[in-house]
């Protein structure tokens, strides 16, 4: 040991230069890995061949231009799985589109994708904002959401400053995102996609799982309660109403076995345009929030009917 | 802050190194102040309010150390030392044992009150032990009196603060001598980075990957068949080793980046061919601490007491039943009992300690009976038998170490010894990724078996880095030495350095691939 150390101390400048290179390579490797992940995430090759259909669908929604939709849906995954635009259109007689995202994307990017849509397309007559009962608040903490979906959208559709700032301020999640990207790329190369996707159609997704028989949440260990933020809700309503668009805030129904439903219903009363309802668990197929095709059709039909009914308060879903 | 967190590796560590280099030109006090400050930041990121506990503990011990130094030749110095030890143990007892004790009192229906949970400050055992050692060393003239800033760095220096190694003052602080030039040494930085990356890979790529198999077995220990019980326990055994030795490698490597040398904490403990050898290789600085501050004083007191009563204290005397019981077994049981209690509040930890006390006593007895020097070479079959027996004994004790209760530990042991049959419950089979029944076990859970050749035959990190020699009488010693020689860290040889660079880069890529799913270290709970 002492011999080796003595040799290092006596080594010529060349050895020191080599040691510097060794250290710098190790120190810069994570940065190189991150840059590689960002490059891959930006590539259309990976998006087309390595990403699941729902992420491709969300990615495509950023590029919608000149589409005239009388009714526009935005929200988290309850809107993504629970709102079938073609059913709403059929019931309401109004052209309907959905640009709903996942909670992870809304958590990371907020309403940026909706704003992008409104910049590039005629304003809708009705904008439906639909979120799960626990999501009527600012939920920007990456630890709380499936942030990789949002980080992917951010890298692809945000500015360099936006995504660099986001990744630098979330170093651990940044490497989680890089891992996700490399896994997806390896999945393309070995022919095994890393993520299974549900079926998608016109802005709606159905998870590839069977209907739930009972609530997935353990009653003994209920998830934390997140009270709605009235100021946030009102701000959302005001923010998108400025062009004459009617903003409807809808909370999708929850399973009848949801032990927190009453708590949320009491706090959302008066904040949202509808009241929180309880539906049979068989209409859900994932985490007590994502709808089966039957559940999504039923919810979409009720929303569509409420938009059609003369002299009714639009969005009054009973 | 965790060593394996991205914020530590990519922000804290580079910032601390840059500050170290920038302030180096201003001399010792600037460097010490910077490192102490950053170490407090490192600790405070977890729970800022517990920095107060750490600072309070340091202030208390520093004040006592001044009193001891002021009364070095007087009996009062000893009293101050005893008072300091008592106060430290009192603080430790409050945070570590009081809540469990009160819960126990409630269970026994002595009290009815609902007690508020006391959160254990991270690393309290380690920084308390470090300070107790300083007080004792100071009283015995083994440590120097110092200013508060130096003392603060000695206690808080972030590579050892949370989970050791447990240092003596004389091991670290002379390296912050006044005449030293504080600048980045590229040789030390490269060695430290390699050490850190290898430790990180042990933790993130191995320990965290096999943890779910161990967790599944310990979460449902009742009714486990022999096969699945052993697979679960072997996974835990390897998880514990790669987790803690990985942490220790990272700690030693981090200190080396600042050109500070720490004592090693692990020396391939699963290569041990007897239990005494095991404790000389596992958590070495704790073993040294227990030996110096518990075993030796008790053994000395026993010897003095025997001498006062006219009884012999020679090696020959320790071969008699009475002499062995008093001079070997009693100090061993006392030490290992406290070692068990130190690891946690609960009967299972006491059993863990006492099992090792029995193992060690038997091992000492065997040596005395054989009357051979401990360093004598052994035949391969004898060494192999010793290795297997030692490992099984260690694993049995680890069941108590990991189990949530003694009941769970006994249930798992019953499974290991075939009392629940050979198969496994179908529910657990899903968790373990194995088929229920005594049939085939999937490669995932069985992958743990592939780690044994690594532990038994490959050189450890300090041997690979040329900081220690391969033991001559280890299992596969010749092969291990040849492998160590072939892979040895020789930074002055360009091609060898390039090969190490590629290997370290590969390890780092593997680490980055898994790091977002990484967890805390097992020894943080102590």
PDB file of N, CA and C in Angstrom, chain A residues 202-286:
ATOM      1  N   UNK A 202     -59.281   8.699 -29.335  1.00  0.00           N
ATOM      2  CA  UNK A 202     -59.719  10.104 -29.335  1.00  0.00           C
ATOM      3  C   UNK A 202     -59.626  10.775 -27.972  1.00  0.00           C
ATOM      4  N   UNK A 203     -58.503  10.658 -27.334  1.00  0.00           N
ATOM      5  CA  UNK A 203     -58.307  11.365 -26.060  1.00  0.00           C
ATOM      6  C   UNK A 203     -58.804  10.621 -24.848  1.00  0.00           C
ATOM      7  N   UNK A 204     -59.215   9.364 -25.040  1.00  0.00           N
ATOM      8  CA  UNK A 204     -59.691   8.573 -23.896  1.00  0.00           C
ATOM      9  C   UNK A 204     -58.874   7.288 -23.802  1.00  0.00           C
ATOM     10  N   UNK A 205     -58.631   6.864 -22.563  1.00  0.00           N
ATOM     11  CA  UNK A 205     -57.861   5.636 -22.363  1.00  0.00           C
ATOM     12  C   UNK A 205     -58.606   4.698 -21.423  1.00  0.00           C
ATOM     13  N   UNK A 206     -58.500   3.401 -21.694  1.00  0.00           N
ATOM     14  CA  UNK A 206     -59.042   2.402 -20.773  1.00  0.00           C
ATOM     15  C   UNK A 206     -57.895   1.503 -20.328  1.00  0.00           C
ATOM     16  N   UNK A 207     -57.747   1.361 -19.009  1.00  0.00           N
ATOM     17  CA  UNK A 207     -56.665   0.524 -18.482  1.00  0.00           C
ATOM     18  C   UNK A 207     -56.891  -0.936 -18.872  1.00  0.00           C
ATOM     19  N   UNK A 208     -55.787  -1.678 -19.113  1.00  0.00           N
ATOM     20  CA  UNK A 208     -55.952  -3.070 -19.560  1.00  0.00           C
ATOM     21  C   UNK A 208     -56.176  -4.034 -18.399  1.00  0.00           C
ATOM     22  N   UNK A 209     -57.046  -3.668 -17.484  1.00  0.00           N
ATOM     23  CA  UNK A 209     -57.271  -4.525 -16.318  1.00  0.00           C
ATOM     24  C   UNK A 209     -58.764  -4.810 -16.174  1.00  0.00           C
ATOM     25  N   UNK A 210     -59.037  -5.888 -15.451  1.00  0.00           N
ATOM     26  CA  UNK A 210     -60.438  -6.284 -15.268  1.00  0.00           C
ATOM     27  C   UNK A 210     -61.098  -5.383 -14.228  1.00  0.00           C
ATOM     28  N   UNK A 211     -62.415  -5.390 -14.228  1.00  0.00           N
ATOM     29  CA  UNK A 211     -63.160  -4.569 -13.259  1.00  0.00           C
ATOM     30  C   UNK A 211     -62.806  -4.995 -11.838  1.00  0.00           C
ATOM     31  N   UNK A 212     -62.743  -4.024 -10.947  1.00  0.00           N
ATOM     32  CA  UNK A 212     -62.431  -4.309  -9.547  1.00  0.00           C
ATOM     33  C   UNK A 212     -63.639  -4.963  -8.877  1.00  0.00           C
ATOM     34  N   UNK A 213     -63.353  -5.849  -7.957  1.00  0.00           N
ATOM     35  CA  UNK A 213     -64.416  -6.502  -7.186  1.00  0.00           C
ATOM     36  C   UNK A 213     -64.613  -5.783  -5.855  1.00  0.00           C
ATOM     37  N   UNK A 214     -63.573  -5.195  -5.365  1.00  0.00           N
ATOM     38  CA  UNK A 214     -63.644  -4.448  -4.104  1.00  0.00           C
ATOM     39  C   UNK A 214     -62.608  -3.327  -4.168  1.00  0.00           C
ATOM     40  N   UNK A 215     -62.764  -2.380  -3.248  1.00  0.00           N
ATOM     41  CA  UNK A 215     -61.849  -1.241  -3.287  1.00  0.00           C
ATOM     42  C   UNK A 215     -60.403  -1.700  -3.083  1.00  0.00           C
ATOM     43  N   UNK A 216     -59.506  -1.111  -3.850  1.00  0.00           N
ATOM     44  CA  UNK A 216     -58.090  -1.473  -3.753  1.00  0.00           C
ATOM     45  C   UNK A 216     -57.467  -0.907  -2.488  1.00  0.00           C
ATOM     46  N   UNK A 217     -58.039   0.158  -1.967  1.00  0.00           N
ATOM     47  CA  UNK A 217     -57.476   0.800  -0.782  1.00  0.00           C
ATOM     48  C   UNK A 217     -57.798  -0.011   0.455  1.00  0.00           C
ATOM     49  N   UNK A 218     -56.783  -0.263   1.271  1.00  0.00           N
ATOM     50  CA  UNK A 218     -56.967  -0.982   2.521  1.00  0.00           C
ATOM     51  C   UNK A 218     -57.650  -0.039   3.524  1.00  0.00           C
ATOM     52  N   UNK A 219     -58.854  -0.386   4.011  1.00  0.00           N
ATOM     53  CA  UNK A 219     -59.546   0.515   4.953  1.00  0.00           C
ATOM     54  C   UNK A 219     -58.704   0.785   6.209  1.00  0.00           C
ATOM     55  N   UNK A 220     -57.845  -0.165   6.554  1.00  0.00           N
ATOM     56  CA  UNK A 220     -56.986   0.033   7.731  1.00  0.00           C
ATOM     57  C   UNK A 220     -55.879   1.041   7.486  1.00  0.00           C
ATOM     58  N   UNK A 221     -55.514   1.230   6.240  1.00  0.00           N
ATOM     59  CA  UNK A 221     -54.452   2.184   5.882  1.00  0.00           C
ATOM     60  C   UNK A 221     -54.935   3.096   4.758  1.00  0.00           C
ATOM     61  N   UNK A 222     -55.911   3.945   5.066  1.00  0.00           N
ATOM     62  CA  UNK A 222     -56.441   4.816   4.007  1.00  0.00           C
ATOM     63  C   UNK A 222     -55.378   5.824   3.567  1.00  0.00           C
ATOM     64  N   UNK A 223     -55.464   6.264   2.312  1.00  0.00           N
ATOM     65  CA  UNK A 223     -54.495   7.256   1.851  1.00  0.00           C
ATOM     66  C   UNK A 223     -54.717   8.590   2.567  1.00  0.00           C
ATOM     67  N   UNK A 224     -53.721   9.470   2.555  1.00  0.00           N
ATOM     68  CA  UNK A 224     -53.894  10.759   3.215  1.00  0.00           C
ATOM     69  C   UNK A 224     -55.040  11.539   2.577  1.00  0.00           C
ATOM     70  N   UNK A 225     -55.669  12.374   3.376  1.00  0.00           N
ATOM     71  CA  UNK A 225     -56.760  13.211   2.869  1.00  0.00           C
ATOM     72  C   UNK A 225     -56.206  14.558   2.413  1.00  0.00           C
ATOM     73  N   UNK A 226     -56.622  14.988   1.243  1.00  0.00           N
ATOM     74  CA  UNK A 226     -56.154  16.270   0.710  1.00  0.00           C
ATOM     75  C   UNK A 226     -57.352  17.199   0.549  1.00  0.00           C
ATOM     76  N   UNK A 227     -57.546  18.136   1.440  1.00  0.00           N
ATOM     77  CA  UNK A 227     -58.714  19.018   1.331  1.00  0.00           C
ATOM     78  C   UNK A 227     -58.620  19.891   0.084  1.00  0.00           C
ATOM     79  N   UNK A 228     -59.762  20.133  -0.569  1.00  0.00           N
ATOM     80  CA  UNK A 228     -59.730  21.000  -1.750  1.00  0.00           C
ATOM     81  C   UNK A 228     -59.344  22.425  -1.359  1.00  0.00           C
ATOM     82  N   UNK A 229     -58.676  23.089  -2.281  1.00  0.00           N
ATOM     83  CA  UNK A 229     -58.224  24.457  -2.047  1.00  0.00           C
ATOM     84  C   UNK A 229     -59.188  25.386  -2.803  1.00  0.00           C
ATOM     85  N   UNK A 230     -60.080  26.068  -2.050  1.00  0.00           N
ATOM     86  CA  UNK A 230     -61.129  26.875  -2.679  1.00  0.00           C
ATOM     87  C   UNK A 230     -60.535  27.972  -3.566  1.00  0.00           C
ATOM     88  N   UNK A 231     -59.466  28.578  -3.113  1.00  0.00           N
ATOM     89  CA  UNK A 231     -58.855  29.667  -3.896  1.00  0.00           C
ATOM     90  C   UNK A 231     -58.296  29.122  -5.210  1.00  0.00           C
ATOM     91  N   UNK A 232     -57.687  27.941  -5.128  1.00  0.00           N
ATOM     92  CA  UNK A 232     -57.127  27.302  -6.330  1.00  0.00           C
ATOM     93  C   UNK A 232     -58.245  26.971  -7.318  1.00  0.00           C
ATOM     94  N   UNK A 233     -59.337  26.431  -6.795  1.00  0.00           N
ATOM     95  CA  UNK A 233     -60.466  26.046  -7.649  1.00  0.00           C
ATOM     96  C   UNK A 233     -61.043  27.272  -8.345  1.00  0.00           C
ATOM     97  N   UNK A 234     -61.241  28.356  -7.584  1.00  0.00           N
ATOM     98  CA  UNK A 234     -61.805  29.569  -8.150  1.00  0.00           C
ATOM     99  C   UNK A 234     -60.859  30.170  -9.190  1.00  0.00           C
ATOM    100  N   UNK A 235     -59.583  30.082  -8.897  1.00  0.00           N
ATOM    101  CA  UNK A 235     -58.581  30.603  -9.842  1.00  0.00           C
ATOM    102  C   UNK A 235     -58.641  29.827 -11.159  1.00  0.00           C
ATOM    103  N   UNK A 236     -58.804  28.509 -11.053  1.00  0.00           N
ATOM    104  CA  UNK A 236     -58.923  27.676 -12.253  1.00  0.00           C
ATOM    105  C   UNK A 236     -60.147  28.098 -13.075  1.00  0.00           C
ATOM    106  N   UNK A 237     -61.231  28.343 -12.370  1.00  0.00           N
ATOM    107  CA  UNK A 237     -62.468  28.705 -13.058  1.00  0.00           C
ATOM    108  C   UNK A 237     -62.283  30.046 -13.784  1.00  0.00           C
ATOM    109  N   UNK A 238     -61.745  31.022 -13.064  1.00  0.00           N
ATOM    110  CA  UNK A 238     -61.585  32.374 -13.630  1.00  0.00           C
ATOM    111  C   UNK A 238     -60.578  32.393 -14.783  1.00  0.00           C
ATOM    112  N   UNK A 239     -59.543  31.597 -14.628  1.00  0.00           N
ATOM    113  CA  UNK A 239     -58.414  31.639 -15.547  1.00  0.00           C
ATOM    114  C   UNK A 239     -58.810  31.324 -16.982  1.00  0.00           C
ATOM    115  N   UNK A 240     -59.752  30.388 -17.123  1.00  0.00           N
ATOM    116  CA  UNK A 240     -60.084  29.934 -18.471  1.00  0.00           C
ATOM    117  C   UNK A 240     -61.432  30.474 -18.966  1.00  0.00           C
ATOM    118  N   UNK A 241     -62.020  31.367 -18.172  1.00  0.00           N
ATOM    119  CA  UNK A 241     -63.342  31.881 -18.553  1.00  0.00           C
ATOM    120  C   UNK A 241     -63.231  33.206 -19.288  1.00  0.00           C
ATOM    121  N   UNK A 242     -62.041  33.731 -19.467  1.00  0.00           N
ATOM    122  CA  UNK A 242     -61.898  35.103 -19.967  1.00  0.00           C
ATOM    123  C   UNK A 242     -62.328  35.277 -21.427  1.00  0.00           C
ATOM    124  N   UNK A 243     -62.351  34.225 -22.234  1.00  0.00           N
ATOM    125  CA  UNK A 243     -62.726  34.400 -23.645  1.00  0.00           C
ATOM    126  C   UNK A 243     -64.202  34.081 -23.864  1.00  0.00           C
ATOM    127  N   UNK A 244     -64.958  34.047 -22.799  1.00  0.00           N
ATOM    128  CA  UNK A 244     -66.367  33.719 -22.918  1.00  0.00           C
ATOM    129  C   UNK A 244     -66.643  32.240 -22.819  1.00  0.00           C
ATOM    130  N   UNK A 245     -65.640  31.468 -22.637  1.00  0.00           N
ATOM    131  CA  UNK A 245     -65.819  30.019 -22.470  1.00  0.00           C
ATOM    132  C   UNK A 245     -66.476  29.737 -21.123  1.00  0.00           C
ATOM    133  N   UNK A 246     -67.447  28.827 -21.184  1.00  0.00           N
ATOM    134  CA  UNK A 246     -68.088  28.425 -19.933  1.00  0.00           C
ATOM    135  C   UNK A 246     -67.246  27.312 -19.293  1.00  0.00           C
ATOM    136  N   UNK A 247     -66.800  27.526 -18.075  1.00  0.00           N
ATOM    137  CA  UNK A 247     -65.928  26.543 -17.417  1.00  0.00           C
ATOM    138  C   UNK A 247     -66.751  25.707 -16.454  1.00  0.00           C
ATOM    139  N   UNK A 248     -66.711  24.418 -16.659  1.00  0.00           N
ATOM    140  CA  UNK A 248     -67.421  23.497 -15.762  1.00  0.00           C
ATOM    141  C   UNK A 248     -66.400  22.692 -14.979  1.00  0.00           C
ATOM    142  N   UNK A 249     -66.563  22.697 -13.691  1.00  0.00           N
ATOM    143  CA  UNK A 249     -65.659  21.913 -12.839  1.00  0.00           C
ATOM    144  C   UNK A 249     -66.410  20.659 -12.397  1.00  0.00           C
ATOM    145  N   UNK A 250     -65.939  19.518 -12.817  1.00  0.00           N
ATOM    146  CA  UNK A 250     -66.640  18.264 -12.515  1.00  0.00           C
ATOM    147  C   UNK A 250     -65.735  17.322 -11.723  1.00  0.00           C
ATOM    148  N   UNK A 251     -66.312  16.733 -10.706  1.00  0.00           N
ATOM    149  CA  UNK A 251     -65.580  15.703  -9.971  1.00  0.00           C
ATOM    150  C   UNK A 251     -66.200  14.354 -10.336  1.00  0.00           C
ATOM    151  N   UNK A 252     -65.444  13.478 -10.952  1.00  0.00           N
ATOM    152  CA  UNK A 252     -66.010  12.180 -11.353  1.00  0.00           C
ATOM    153  C   UNK A 252     -66.424  11.354 -10.131  1.00  0.00           C
ATOM    154  N   UNK A 253     -67.401  10.492 -10.299  1.00  0.00           N
ATOM    155  CA  UNK A 253     -67.850   9.663  -9.172  1.00  0.00           C
ATOM    156  C   UNK A 253     -66.732   8.746  -8.662  1.00  0.00           C
ATOM    157  N   UNK A 254     -66.898   8.320  -7.412  1.00  0.00           N
ATOM    158  CA  UNK A 254     -65.924   7.383  -6.827  1.00  0.00           C
ATOM    159  C   UNK A 254     -66.660   6.100  -6.444  1.00  0.00           C
ATOM    160  N   UNK A 255     -65.954   5.018  -6.199  1.00  0.00           N
ATOM    161  CA  UNK A 255     -66.625   3.753  -5.867  1.00  0.00           C
ATOM    162  C   UNK A 255     -67.405   3.850  -4.555  1.00  0.00           C
ATOM    163  N   UNK A 256     -68.450   3.067  -4.475  1.00  0.00           N
ATOM    164  CA  UNK A 256     -69.287   3.120  -3.263  1.00  0.00           C
ATOM    165  C   UNK A 256     -68.549   2.591  -2.034  1.00  0.00           C
ATOM    166  N   UNK A 257     -67.466   1.857  -2.247  1.00  0.00           N
ATOM    167  CA  UNK A 257     -66.709   1.359  -1.097  1.00  0.00           C
ATOM    168  C   UNK A 257     -65.611   2.332  -0.664  1.00  0.00           C
ATOM    169  N   UNK A 258     -65.546   3.496  -1.271  1.00  0.00           N
ATOM    170  CA  UNK A 258     -64.508   4.476  -0.924  1.00  0.00           C
ATOM    171  C   UNK A 258     -64.849   5.102   0.426  1.00  0.00           C
ATOM    172  N   UNK A 259     -64.026   4.814   1.425  1.00  0.00           N
ATOM    173  CA  UNK A 259     -64.329   5.257   2.787  1.00  0.00           C
ATOM    174  C   UNK A 259     -64.155   6.769   2.956  1.00  0.00           C
ATOM    175  N   UNK A 260     -63.539   7.430   1.987  1.00  0.00           N
ATOM    176  CA  UNK A 260     -63.298   8.866   2.132  1.00  0.00           C
ATOM    177  C   UNK A 260     -64.275   9.707   1.301  1.00  0.00           C
ATOM    178  N   UNK A 261     -65.218   9.041   0.633  1.00  0.00           N
ATOM    179  CA  UNK A 261     -66.105   9.751  -0.291  1.00  0.00           C
ATOM    180  C   UNK A 261     -66.920  10.845   0.413  1.00  0.00           C
ATOM    181  N   UNK A 262     -67.475  10.533   1.585  1.00  0.00           N
ATOM    182  CA  UNK A 262     -68.302  11.525   2.281  1.00  0.00           C
ATOM    183  C   UNK A 262     -67.473  12.747   2.681  1.00  0.00           C
ATOM    184  N   UNK A 263     -66.274  12.468   3.104  1.00  0.00           N
ATOM    185  CA  UNK A 263     -65.385  13.565   3.538  1.00  0.00           C
ATOM    186  C   UNK A 263     -65.125  14.511   2.361  1.00  0.00           C
ATOM    187  N   UNK A 264     -64.836  13.938   1.213  1.00  0.00           N
ATOM    188  CA  UNK A 264     -64.571  14.778   0.034  1.00  0.00           C
ATOM    189  C   UNK A 264     -65.860  15.437  -0.464  1.00  0.00           C
ATOM    190  N   UNK A 265     -66.971  14.689  -0.436  1.00  0.00           N
ATOM    191  CA  UNK A 265     -68.236  15.245  -0.933  1.00  0.00           C
ATOM    192  C   UNK A 265     -68.604  16.501  -0.151  1.00  0.00           C
ATOM    193  N   UNK A 266     -68.423  16.452   1.154  1.00  0.00           N
ATOM    194  CA  UNK A 266     -68.770  17.602   1.993  1.00  0.00           C
ATOM    195  C   UNK A 266     -67.892  18.808   1.655  1.00  0.00           C
ATOM    196  N   UNK A 267     -66.649  18.571   1.369  1.00  0.00           N
ATOM    197  CA  UNK A 267     -65.724  19.688   1.125  1.00  0.00           C
ATOM    198  C   UNK A 267     -65.779  20.216  -0.311  1.00  0.00           C
ATOM    199  N   UNK A 268     -66.268  19.381  -1.229  1.00  0.00           N
ATOM    200  CA  UNK A 268     -66.337  19.831  -2.625  1.00  0.00           C
ATOM    201  C   UNK A 268     -67.685  20.482  -2.952  1.00  0.00           C
ATOM    202  N   UNK A 269     -68.645  20.335  -2.029  1.00  0.00           N
ATOM    203  CA  UNK A 269     -69.980  20.889  -2.273  1.00  0.00           C
ATOM    204  C   UNK A 269     -69.868  22.412  -2.441  1.00  0.00           C
ATOM    205  N   UNK A 270     -70.393  22.898  -3.549  1.00  0.00           N
ATOM    206  CA  UNK A 270     -70.334  24.338  -3.812  1.00  0.00           C
ATOM    207  C   UNK A 270     -69.085  24.767  -4.569  1.00  0.00           C
ATOM    208  N   UNK A 271     -68.062  23.922  -4.560  1.00  0.00           N
ATOM    209  CA  UNK A 271     -66.838  24.269  -5.297  1.00  0.00           C
ATOM    210  C   UNK A 271     -66.914  23.784  -6.734  1.00  0.00           C
ATOM    211  N   UNK A 272     -67.425  22.568  -6.910  1.00  0.00           N
ATOM    212  CA  UNK A 272     -67.525  21.999  -8.249  1.00  0.00           C
ATOM    213  C   UNK A 272     -68.974  22.125  -8.742  1.00  0.00           C
ATOM    214  N   UNK A 273     -69.156  21.980 -10.043  1.00  0.00           N
ATOM    215  CA  UNK A 273     -70.489  22.135 -10.599  1.00  0.00           C
ATOM    216  C   UNK A 273     -71.372  20.921 -10.343  1.00  0.00           C
ATOM    217  N   UNK A 274     -70.803  19.828 -10.041  1.00  0.00           N
ATOM    218  CA  UNK A 274     -71.603  18.647  -9.710  1.00  0.00           C
ATOM    219  C   UNK A 274     -71.279  18.211  -8.288  1.00  0.00           C
ATOM    220  N   UNK A 275     -72.036  17.219  -7.835  1.00  0.00           N
ATOM    221  CA  UNK A 275     -71.763  16.673  -6.505  1.00  0.00           C
ATOM    222  C   UNK A 275     -71.083  15.324  -6.651  1.00  0.00           C
ATOM    223  N   UNK A 276     -70.243  15.036  -5.699  1.00  0.00           N
ATOM    224  CA  UNK A 276     -69.505  13.765  -5.751  1.00  0.00           C
ATOM    225  C   UNK A 276     -70.471  12.611  -5.500  1.00  0.00           C
ATOM    226  N   UNK A 277     -70.512  11.690  -6.443  1.00  0.00           N
ATOM    227  CA  UNK A 277     -71.421  10.547  -6.314  1.00  0.00           C
ATOM    228  C   UNK A 277     -70.623   9.275  -6.034  1.00  0.00           C
ATOM    229  N   UNK A 278     -71.359   8.259  -5.569  1.00  0.00           N
ATOM    230  CA  UNK A 278     -70.771   6.932  -5.351  1.00  0.00           C
ATOM    231  C   UNK A 278     -71.372   5.975  -6.371  1.00  0.00           C
ATOM    232  N   UNK A 279     -70.525   5.292  -7.055  1.00  0.00           N
ATOM    233  CA  UNK A 279     -70.971   4.326  -8.063  1.00  0.00           C
ATOM    234  C   UNK A 279     -70.473   2.924  -7.694  1.00  0.00           C
ATOM    235  N   UNK A 280     -71.081   1.894  -8.264  1.00  0.00           N
ATOM    236  CA  UNK A 280     -70.631   0.516  -7.955  1.00  0.00           C
ATOM    237  C   UNK A 280     -69.158   0.307  -8.324  1.00  0.00           C
ATOM    238  N   UNK A 281     -68.475  -0.457  -7.504  1.00  0.00           N
ATOM    239  CA  UNK A 281     -67.046  -0.682  -7.707  1.00  0.00           C
ATOM    240  C   UNK A 281     -66.762  -1.352  -9.055  1.00  0.00           C
ATOM    241  N   UNK A 282     -67.734  -2.103  -9.562  1.00  0.00           N
ATOM    242  CA  UNK A 282     -67.534  -2.811 -10.832  1.00  0.00           C
ATOM    243  C   UNK A 282     -67.341  -1.886 -12.024  1.00  0.00           C
ATOM    244  N   UNK A 283     -67.587  -0.580 -11.836  1.00  0.00           N
ATOM    245  CA  UNK A 283     -67.398   0.382 -12.930  1.00  0.00           C
ATOM    246  C   UNK A 283     -65.966   0.947 -12.945  1.00  0.00           C
ATOM    247  N   UNK A 284     -65.120   0.410 -12.059  1.00  0.00           N
ATOM    248  CA  UNK A 284     -63.721   0.876 -11.982  1.00  0.00           C
ATOM    249  C   UNK A 284     -62.790  -0.326 -12.199  1.00  0.00           C
ATOM    250  N   UNK A 285     -61.642  -0.049 -12.757  1.00  0.00           N
ATOM    251  CA  UNK A 285     -60.716  -1.180 -12.985  1.00  0.00           C
ATOM    252  C   UNK A 285     -59.295  -0.919 -12.505  1.00  0.00           C
ATOM    253  N   UNK A 286     -59.063   0.183 -11.778  1.00  0.00           N
ATOM    254  CA  UNK A 286     -57.689   0.465 -11.354  1.00  0.00           C
ATOM    255  C   UNK A 286     -57.696   1.547 -10.281  1.00  0.00           C
TER     256      UNK A 286
END
